[in-house]
Short mmCIF file of C-alpha atoms and ligand atoms in Angstrom, two decimals:
data_model
loop_
_atom_site.label_atom_id
_atom_site.label_comp_id
_atom_site.label_asym_id
_atom_site.label_seq_id
_atom_site.Cartn_x
_atom_site.Cartn_y
_atom_site.Cartn_z
CA MET A 21 107.90 66.78 157.72
CA ASP A 22 106.01 63.97 159.83
CA GLU A 23 107.46 60.40 159.60
CA ARG A 24 105.02 57.99 161.33
CA PHE A 25 106.23 54.83 162.69
CA GLU A 26 104.69 51.87 164.30
CA PRO A 27 105.92 49.26 166.81
CA SER A 28 107.98 46.27 164.88
CA GLY A 29 108.42 42.68 165.32
CA ALA A 30 111.60 41.19 165.50
CA LEU A 31 114.30 42.69 163.13
CA ALA A 32 116.46 40.38 161.01
CA GLY A 33 118.75 40.41 158.09
CA THR A 34 121.67 42.04 156.94
CA VAL A 35 121.98 46.02 156.51
CA ILE A 36 124.88 47.77 154.53
CA VAL A 37 125.04 51.37 155.71
CA PRO A 38 126.05 54.42 153.44
CA GLY A 39 129.76 55.60 153.40
CA ASP A 40 131.07 57.51 156.25
CA LYS A 41 130.35 60.76 156.76
CA SER A 42 133.43 61.82 158.80
CA ILE A 43 135.93 59.80 156.27
CA SER A 44 134.17 61.33 153.05
CA HIS A 45 134.32 64.95 154.31
CA ARG A 46 138.19 64.38 154.90
CA ALA A 47 138.95 62.54 151.64
CA ALA A 48 137.13 65.34 149.80
CA ILE A 49 139.13 68.09 151.39
CA ILE A 50 142.58 66.24 151.80
CA GLY A 51 141.80 65.37 148.04
CA SER A 52 141.47 69.14 147.21
CA LEU A 53 145.19 69.90 149.04
CA ALA A 54 146.74 66.87 147.09
CA ARG A 55 149.00 66.86 143.90
CA GLY A 56 147.02 65.03 141.34
CA THR A 57 143.49 63.47 141.03
CA THR A 58 141.75 61.53 144.20
CA ASN A 59 139.60 58.86 143.50
CA ILE A 60 136.99 58.31 146.12
CA ARG A 61 134.47 55.13 146.00
CA GLY A 62 131.52 55.02 148.43
CA PHE A 63 131.32 58.67 148.99
CA SER A 64 128.63 59.47 151.48
CA GLU A 65 125.32 60.88 149.96
CA ALA A 66 124.59 62.84 153.41
CA ALA A 67 123.63 66.66 152.89
CA ASP A 68 126.59 67.60 155.11
CA CYS A 69 129.00 65.90 152.69
CA ALA A 70 127.35 67.81 149.89
CA SER A 71 128.02 70.99 151.91
CA THR A 72 131.75 70.08 151.85
CA LEU A 73 131.93 69.48 147.76
CA GLU A 74 129.99 72.67 147.47
CA VAL A 75 132.52 74.97 149.43
CA LEU A 76 135.56 73.09 147.34
CA ARG A 77 133.99 73.89 144.17
CA ALA A 78 133.49 77.75 145.15
CA LEU A 79 137.30 77.72 145.86
CA GLY A 80 137.95 76.48 142.55
CA VAL A 81 138.26 72.56 143.02
CA LYS A 82 137.22 70.33 140.17
CA ILE A 83 135.03 67.81 141.56
CA VAL A 84 133.33 65.38 139.16
CA ALA A 85 131.02 61.77 139.98
CA SER A 86 131.52 59.25 137.24
CA ASP A 87 130.56 55.67 137.49
CA GLY A 88 130.23 55.80 141.43
CA VAL A 89 133.67 57.25 141.79
CA LEU A 90 133.86 61.06 143.05
CA GLU A 91 137.44 62.43 141.28
CA VAL A 92 138.65 65.30 143.11
CA ALA A 93 141.44 67.23 141.24
CA GLY A 94 143.79 68.46 143.80
CA MET A 95 144.98 72.30 144.10
CA GLY A 96 147.94 71.78 146.12
CA VAL A 97 148.23 73.25 149.74
CA GLY A 98 147.81 77.06 149.66
CA GLY A 99 146.11 76.45 146.11
CA PHE A 100 142.56 77.60 146.58
CA LYS A 101 141.10 80.37 144.62
CA ALA A 102 139.38 83.44 146.51
CA PRO A 103 135.63 82.39 146.27
CA ALA A 104 133.12 85.08 144.76
CA GLY A 105 130.94 85.13 147.87
CA PRO A 106 130.44 83.24 151.57
CA LEU A 107 131.11 79.70 151.87
CA HIS A 108 127.99 77.96 152.51
CA CYS A 109 128.64 75.11 154.97
CA GLY A 110 124.86 74.19 155.79
CA ASN A 111 124.45 72.11 158.73
CA SER A 112 127.82 70.90 158.91
CA GLY A 113 130.06 71.63 161.86
CA THR A 114 132.60 69.40 160.31
CA THR A 115 132.95 71.44 156.84
CA MET A 116 133.19 74.56 158.76
CA ARG A 117 136.05 73.59 161.37
CA LEU A 118 137.95 71.53 158.96
CA MET A 119 137.77 73.89 156.17
CA ALA A 120 138.70 76.76 158.34
CA GLY A 121 142.15 75.00 158.80
CA ALA A 122 142.40 74.12 155.25
CA LEU A 123 141.62 77.53 154.17
CA ALA A 124 144.39 78.71 156.47
CA THR A 125 146.80 77.57 154.10
CA SER A 126 145.81 79.67 151.39
CA PRO A 127 146.60 83.47 151.00
CA ILE A 128 143.18 84.17 150.09
CA ALA A 129 140.10 85.62 152.24
CA ALA A 130 137.07 83.78 152.64
CA VAL A 131 133.88 83.80 154.79
CA LEU A 132 132.42 80.44 156.05
CA THR A 133 128.76 80.77 157.08
CA GLY A 134 125.94 77.98 157.98
CA ASP A 135 122.35 77.67 158.53
CA GLU A 136 120.77 78.74 161.69
CA SER A 137 121.71 75.95 163.92
CA LEU A 138 125.41 76.16 162.61
CA ASN A 139 125.62 79.73 162.99
CA ARG A 140 124.84 79.35 166.92
CA ARG A 141 127.69 76.66 167.30
CA PRO A 142 131.02 77.50 169.00
CA MET A 143 134.14 78.41 166.81
CA ARG A 144 136.30 79.97 169.12
CA ARG A 145 137.90 76.32 169.35
CA VAL A 146 139.46 76.62 166.08
CA ILE A 147 139.89 80.12 166.04
CA GLU A 148 142.23 80.13 168.54
CA PRO A 149 144.95 77.66 167.49
CA LEU A 150 144.76 79.15 163.87
CA VAL A 151 145.33 82.47 164.70
CA THR A 152 148.34 81.31 167.13
CA MET A 153 149.59 79.86 164.07
CA GLY A 154 149.44 83.23 162.07
CA ALA A 155 146.07 83.13 160.29
CA LYS A 156 143.71 85.88 160.35
CA CYS A 157 140.53 84.24 161.76
CA GLN A 158 137.48 86.00 163.20
CA ALA A 159 134.03 85.11 164.35
CA SER A 160 131.05 87.45 163.90
CA ASP A 161 130.76 88.16 167.77
CA GLU A 162 132.69 87.99 170.96
CA ALA A 163 131.05 84.35 171.57
CA GLY A 164 132.82 83.17 168.56
CA HIS A 165 129.82 82.22 166.28
CA PRO A 166 129.92 82.03 162.65
CA PRO A 167 129.99 83.56 159.99
CA LEU A 168 133.73 83.09 160.08
CA THR A 169 136.25 85.05 158.20
CA VAL A 170 139.55 83.29 157.37
CA ARG A 171 142.35 85.08 155.87
CA GLY A 172 145.35 82.56 155.42
CA GLY A 173 149.05 82.59 154.37
CA SER A 174 152.11 82.25 156.13
CA LEU A 175 151.79 80.00 159.05
CA GLN A 176 154.15 79.18 161.92
CA ALA A 177 153.68 75.38 163.33
CA VAL A 178 152.17 75.26 166.96
CA THR A 179 151.93 72.61 169.65
CA TYR A 180 148.33 72.74 170.83
CA ALA A 181 146.12 71.11 173.34
CA PRO A 182 142.56 71.63 172.54
CA PRO A 183 140.29 72.44 175.75
CA VAL A 184 137.74 70.29 174.54
CA ALA A 185 138.02 66.67 173.03
CA SER A 186 137.34 67.55 169.46
CA ALA A 187 138.36 65.55 166.23
CA GLN A 188 137.17 68.54 164.13
CA VAL A 189 139.56 70.92 166.11
CA LYS A 190 142.39 68.50 165.82
CA SER A 191 141.82 67.89 162.07
CA ALA A 192 141.67 71.67 161.28
CA VAL A 193 145.12 72.16 163.33
CA LEU A 194 146.46 69.31 161.57
CA LEU A 195 145.56 70.47 158.01
CA ALA A 196 146.87 74.05 158.40
CA GLY A 197 150.01 72.28 159.51
CA LEU A 198 150.44 71.01 156.11
CA GLY A 199 151.27 74.54 154.97
CA ALA A 200 153.14 75.80 158.10
CA ARG A 201 156.90 76.34 159.05
CA GLY A 202 157.86 73.28 161.48
CA THR A 203 156.33 70.54 162.68
CA THR A 204 152.82 70.86 164.20
CA THR A 205 151.58 68.64 167.13
CA VAL A 206 148.33 68.35 168.69
CA THR A 207 148.06 66.64 172.19
CA GLU A 208 144.59 65.17 173.43
CA SER A 209 143.43 63.96 176.83
CA VAL A 210 141.15 61.54 175.15
CA PRO A 211 142.14 60.12 171.77
CA THR A 212 139.57 61.27 169.34
CA ARG A 213 138.62 59.88 165.79
CA ASP A 214 141.97 59.50 164.09
CA HIS A 215 140.69 59.56 160.02
CA THR A 216 142.56 62.80 159.29
CA GLU A 217 145.89 61.13 160.54
CA ARG A 218 145.24 57.95 158.73
CA MET A 219 144.26 59.47 155.43
CA LEU A 220 147.27 62.08 155.67
CA ARG A 221 149.49 59.09 155.83
CA LEU A 222 147.67 57.23 153.03
CA ALA A 223 148.51 60.57 150.97
CA GLY A 224 152.25 60.30 151.85
CA ILE A 225 152.31 62.79 154.63
CA GLU A 226 154.54 62.13 157.56
CA VAL A 227 152.39 61.66 160.71
CA ALA A 228 154.11 60.90 163.89
CA GLY A 229 152.56 59.44 167.01
CA GLU A 230 148.81 58.38 167.88
CA GLY A 231 146.62 58.67 170.68
CA SER A 232 147.55 61.77 173.02
CA ALA A 233 150.03 63.37 170.67
CA VAL A 234 150.31 63.53 166.88
CA SER A 235 152.64 65.51 164.74
CA VAL A 236 152.66 66.48 161.16
CA THR A 237 155.26 67.40 158.92
CA PRO A 238 154.25 70.10 156.32
CA GLY A 239 153.96 69.02 152.60
CA VAL A 240 151.54 68.63 149.90
CA PRO A 241 149.85 65.26 149.95
CA GLU A 242 149.79 62.98 146.94
CA ALA A 243 146.46 62.18 145.10
CA PHE A 244 145.09 58.76 146.71
CA ASP A 245 142.39 56.08 146.11
CA LEU A 246 139.99 55.21 148.71
CA ARG A 247 136.94 53.14 149.20
CA VAL A 248 134.81 54.81 152.00
CA PRO A 249 133.44 52.01 154.45
CA GLY A 250 130.13 52.18 156.34
CA ASP A 251 129.35 54.92 158.48
CA PHE A 252 129.44 53.23 162.26
CA SER A 253 127.57 56.07 163.51
CA SER A 254 124.75 54.98 161.29
CA ALA A 255 125.26 51.46 161.92
CA ALA A 256 124.67 52.13 165.75
CA PHE A 257 121.07 53.01 165.14
CA PHE A 258 120.39 49.22 163.76
CA ILE A 259 122.59 47.95 166.41
CA ALA A 260 120.24 49.80 168.97
CA ALA A 261 117.10 48.79 167.25
CA ALA A 262 118.08 45.23 167.54
CA LEU A 263 118.84 45.61 171.11
CA MET A 264 115.40 47.42 171.80
CA VAL A 265 113.07 45.08 169.78
CA PRO A 266 112.63 41.61 171.20
CA GLY A 267 113.64 38.57 169.02
CA SER A 268 115.91 40.57 166.90
CA ALA A 269 119.00 39.38 165.38
CA LEU A 270 120.79 41.35 162.49
CA THR A 271 124.43 41.88 160.89
CA VAL A 272 125.75 45.21 159.78
CA SER A 273 128.04 44.38 156.99
CA GLY A 274 131.04 46.30 155.64
CA VAL A 275 130.84 49.02 158.48
CA GLY A 276 133.94 51.29 159.67
CA LEU A 277 135.50 49.67 162.69
CA ASN A 278 138.17 52.09 163.40
CA PRO A 279 138.76 51.68 167.11
CA THR A 280 138.38 55.53 167.62
CA ARG A 281 134.80 55.27 166.66
CA THR A 282 133.52 51.97 168.03
CA HIS A 283 133.46 52.44 171.72
CA PHE A 284 129.61 52.30 171.74
CA LEU A 285 130.26 48.53 171.33
CA GLY A 286 132.30 48.44 174.51
CA MET A 287 129.74 50.22 176.48
CA LEU A 288 126.91 47.73 175.04
CA GLU A 289 129.12 44.74 175.80
CA ARG A 290 129.33 46.10 179.50
CA MET A 291 125.57 46.12 179.49
CA GLY A 292 125.58 42.42 178.62
CA ALA A 293 124.58 42.92 174.83
CA ARG A 294 125.08 39.88 172.59
CA LEU A 295 127.56 41.22 169.85
CA LYS A 296 129.94 39.58 167.52
CA VAL A 297 132.50 41.58 165.41
CA THR A 298 133.98 40.09 162.51
CA PRO A 299 137.17 42.08 160.94
CA GLY A 300 137.14 42.29 157.01
CA ASP A 301 139.84 43.33 154.89
CA GLY A 302 141.46 46.58 156.52
CA GLY A 303 142.75 49.24 154.28
CA SER A 304 144.00 52.59 155.81
CA GLU A 305 140.55 52.32 157.71
CA PRO A 306 139.60 48.94 159.56
CA THR A 307 136.09 47.52 158.43
CA GLY A 308 134.12 44.45 159.25
CA ASP A 309 130.72 42.99 160.23
CA VAL A 310 128.78 43.44 163.42
CA ARG A 311 126.31 40.58 164.57
CA VAL A 312 123.89 41.92 167.24
CA GLU A 313 121.17 39.85 168.93
CA HIS A 314 118.49 40.86 171.26
CA GLY A 315 118.60 39.96 174.88
CA PRO A 316 118.63 41.22 178.64
CA LEU A 317 120.77 44.31 179.27
CA THR A 318 122.00 46.11 182.79
CA ALA A 319 122.46 49.54 183.47
CA ILE A 320 126.15 51.04 183.33
CA ASP A 321 127.95 54.27 184.16
CA VAL A 322 129.47 55.96 181.51
CA SER A 323 132.47 58.46 182.38
CA PRO A 324 133.32 61.57 180.75
CA ARG A 325 135.93 59.75 178.80
CA GLU A 326 133.55 57.28 177.18
CA VAL A 327 131.59 60.13 176.12
CA ALA A 328 134.38 61.58 174.08
CA LEU A 329 135.06 58.10 172.82
CA SER A 330 131.62 57.92 171.51
CA ILE A 331 130.06 61.29 171.35
CA ASP A 332 127.69 60.78 168.38
CA GLU A 333 126.17 57.50 169.97
CA ILE A 334 125.37 58.71 173.52
CA THR A 335 121.63 59.46 172.74
CA LEU A 336 121.24 56.01 171.48
CA LEU A 337 123.04 54.67 174.79
CA ALA A 338 120.35 56.71 176.54
CA LEU A 339 117.66 55.09 174.52
CA VAL A 340 119.23 51.57 174.95
CA ALA A 341 119.49 52.18 178.78
CA CYS A 342 115.43 52.48 178.82
CA ALA A 343 115.68 48.62 178.08
CA ALA A 344 118.17 47.80 180.57
CA GLU A 345 117.72 46.77 184.37
CA GLY A 346 118.63 49.68 186.81
CA ARG A 347 120.12 53.18 186.64
CA THR A 348 122.28 54.01 183.87
CA THR A 349 123.97 57.20 184.48
CA ILE A 350 125.94 59.32 181.60
CA LYS A 351 128.49 62.08 182.92
CA GLY A 352 130.72 64.54 181.57
CA ALA A 353 128.34 65.01 178.45
CA GLY A 354 128.34 68.82 178.46
CA GLU A 355 129.46 69.05 174.75
CA LEU A 356 126.35 67.32 173.58
CA ARG A 357 124.50 70.69 174.41
CA TYR A 358 126.74 72.18 171.37
CA LYS A 359 125.83 69.80 168.64
CA GLU A 360 123.21 70.37 166.08
CA SER A 361 120.87 70.72 168.95
CA ASP A 362 121.32 70.36 172.62
CA ARG A 363 121.18 66.77 172.35
CA ILE A 364 120.67 66.38 176.26
CA ARG A 365 117.51 68.30 176.51
CA GLY A 366 116.13 66.91 173.13
CA THR A 367 116.83 63.32 174.42
CA VAL A 368 115.54 63.83 177.91
CA GLN A 369 112.43 65.53 176.76
CA GLY A 370 111.29 63.12 174.07
CA LEU A 371 112.18 60.06 175.87
CA GLN A 372 110.07 61.64 178.89
CA ALA A 373 107.15 62.14 176.51
CA MET A 374 107.24 58.47 175.49
CA GLY A 375 107.17 57.58 179.06
CA ALA A 376 110.93 56.92 179.85
CA ARG A 377 112.21 57.56 183.40
CA VAL A 378 114.99 59.79 182.33
CA GLU A 379 116.39 62.96 184.11
CA GLU A 380 119.08 65.59 183.14
CA ILE A 381 121.88 65.44 185.80
CA THR A 382 124.67 68.10 185.82
CA GLY A 383 126.43 67.36 182.22
CA GLY A 384 124.55 64.18 181.53
CA MET A 385 121.56 61.89 181.72
CA ALA A 386 120.40 59.34 184.36
CA ILE A 387 117.98 56.78 182.88
CA GLU A 388 115.98 54.05 184.94
CA GLY A 389 114.93 50.96 183.43
CA PRO A 390 113.35 48.79 182.07
CA VAL A 391 110.58 50.80 180.87
CA ARG A 392 108.01 49.87 178.02
CA LEU A 393 107.90 53.16 176.01
CA ARG A 394 104.66 54.57 174.35
CA GLY A 395 104.37 56.07 170.99
CA THR A 396 103.80 59.77 170.74
CA ARG A 397 104.46 63.00 168.88
CA VAL A 398 108.28 64.01 169.32
CA GLY A 399 110.37 66.45 167.49
CA SER A 400 113.69 66.18 165.86
CA ARG A 401 114.73 69.65 166.95
CA GLY A 402 116.26 70.09 163.70
CA ASP A 403 119.01 67.36 164.50
CA HIS A 404 119.32 64.46 162.50
CA ARG A 405 120.58 62.08 165.29
CA ILE A 406 117.90 62.81 167.46
CA ALA A 407 115.13 62.16 164.53
CA MET A 408 116.51 59.02 164.11
CA MET A 409 116.74 57.72 167.69
CA PHE A 410 113.22 58.25 167.96
CA ALA A 411 112.46 56.07 164.95
CA VAL A 412 114.34 53.43 166.79
CA ALA A 413 112.39 54.05 169.85
CA ALA A 414 109.44 54.08 168.01
CA LEU A 415 109.98 50.41 167.05
CA ALA A 416 109.94 49.21 170.55
CA ALA A 417 107.01 51.49 171.79
CA GLU A 418 103.42 50.83 172.27
CA GLY A 419 101.39 52.61 169.57
CA VAL A 420 102.08 54.81 166.79
CA THR A 421 105.09 57.31 167.04
CA VAL A 422 105.28 60.29 164.92
CA VAL A 423 108.81 62.07 164.55
CA GLN A 424 108.44 65.70 163.28
CA GLY A 425 111.05 67.22 161.30
CA TRP A 426 112.10 63.97 159.56
CA GLU A 427 113.62 65.82 156.60
CA TRP A 428 116.74 66.72 159.11
CA THR A 429 117.70 63.04 158.24
CA GLN A 430 119.03 63.99 155.19
CA ILE A 431 121.92 65.72 157.01
CA SER A 432 123.54 62.13 157.49
CA TYR A 433 121.24 59.35 156.28
CA PRO A 434 118.86 60.00 153.24
CA GLY A 435 116.98 56.84 153.08
CA PHE A 436 117.06 55.77 156.82
CA ALA A 437 113.43 55.27 156.86
CA GLN A 438 113.37 52.98 154.06
CA ALA A 439 116.11 51.03 155.20
CA LEU A 440 114.23 50.50 158.70
CA ARG A 441 111.16 49.37 156.73
CA ARG A 442 113.17 47.00 154.33
CA LEU A 443 114.39 45.30 157.54
CA LYS A 444 111.20 44.75 159.10
CA GLU A 445 109.60 43.62 155.64
CA GLU A 446 112.32 41.05 155.01
CA ASN A 447 111.30 39.37 158.28
CA ARG A 448 107.49 39.24 157.47
C1 S3P B 174 133.31 64.75 163.85
C2 S3P B 174 133.62 65.06 165.20
C3 S3P B 174 132.86 65.12 166.22
C4 S3P B 174 131.22 64.60 165.97
C5 S3P B 174 130.87 64.71 164.40
C6 S3P B 174 131.91 64.55 163.31
C7 S3P B 174 134.51 64.66 162.76
O1 S3P B 174 132.61 66.37 166.59
O2 S3P B 174 130.47 64.87 166.77
O3 S3P B 174 129.59 64.29 164.19
O4 S3P B 174 133.92 64.19 161.59
O5 S3P B 174 135.47 65.06 162.87
P1 S3P B 174 133.65 66.96 167.65
O6 S3P B 174 134.93 67.05 167.01
O7 S3P B 174 133.28 68.51 167.66
O8 S3P B 174 133.54 66.24 168.92
#
């Protein structure tokens, strides 16, 4: 499906973004492993999170939505029932990797499969630690691609250092650790998002350490009540839009501000962006408001560590760099090639088509700015974040932009086009 975008006048107003996708996945999964009924408010309506619910239901978990609350009846650690057929994770890497860890605690066999894109993504990174812990876990080929067969059961704790910075891998190992003998530890060279650790603590599980080494003591989580904050990665599109469109000033309200998610703001500040963060009431996850105003920006160098700290916002950073004075470099971003699409290629080729001076460099991108973008036809490449990044680019471009494959935005943000248009209309 094509979606057409026209250049925008200044953006203003307040945006409330939908519930965080990463936190929603975890709330449903940890709730399913708990004792009692977990109540989740603000659960994401993203297609990815619907995939997690579908997989859990196929494992016998009772999930009902009533009055804006999602109720998940926990089955305890090791309590999943054998599914009748393959578990469909759709486009969602988080569903597949976290569920591989959760499934490893149950003495059943299950097959995790996905759509064409997910079945091309690397799973060896979760297979390796789970096999070390004693699960039987196998990919469909030598290269480690799904479908993935997991046969769980008797697990032994490990100390594991993932070769790639990945919160999905860390989470899979920690979830498996709930059912293992002994204390499971994950050590990371760059601290990835820590939602799993925070939520396990909320559910009464002993989780020691933070940052470079986290350990989980086995046990059954207690059911919990959670309000899911707005998704920072969705908010990032509006923040970038305000920085791209002259005269803009907007606020994103009630958004998750977990420091392991917000490094995008740190990089923008270094570029000279005018940002104001106002912390709100913090529960287990910090939240607050982000105010952003358009203004002059300068190029920066982004290190591999910074890429790991803002992995889902790097394509947006490349876009914002088109409006910044000088040459921005992004290095150590090779992981972006293994997301829903090759995000380096998709970003570079699409932005080039829009007239940007951007090129691929080893493991990353270099962008020369400032450049006035031109509207044209650009492809989502079946990737929600690429589609939404081009919609933001379109607002600051000359002429009309058509984003092909817009339907992929359902994966993380159904209603994104409408939310963008509302901001424009409010300001008319
Ligand atoms: C996620 C972790 C990241 C991120 C993905 C969501 C999570 O993936 O790209 O969108 O919820 O844990 P990696 O852990 O593979 O980097």
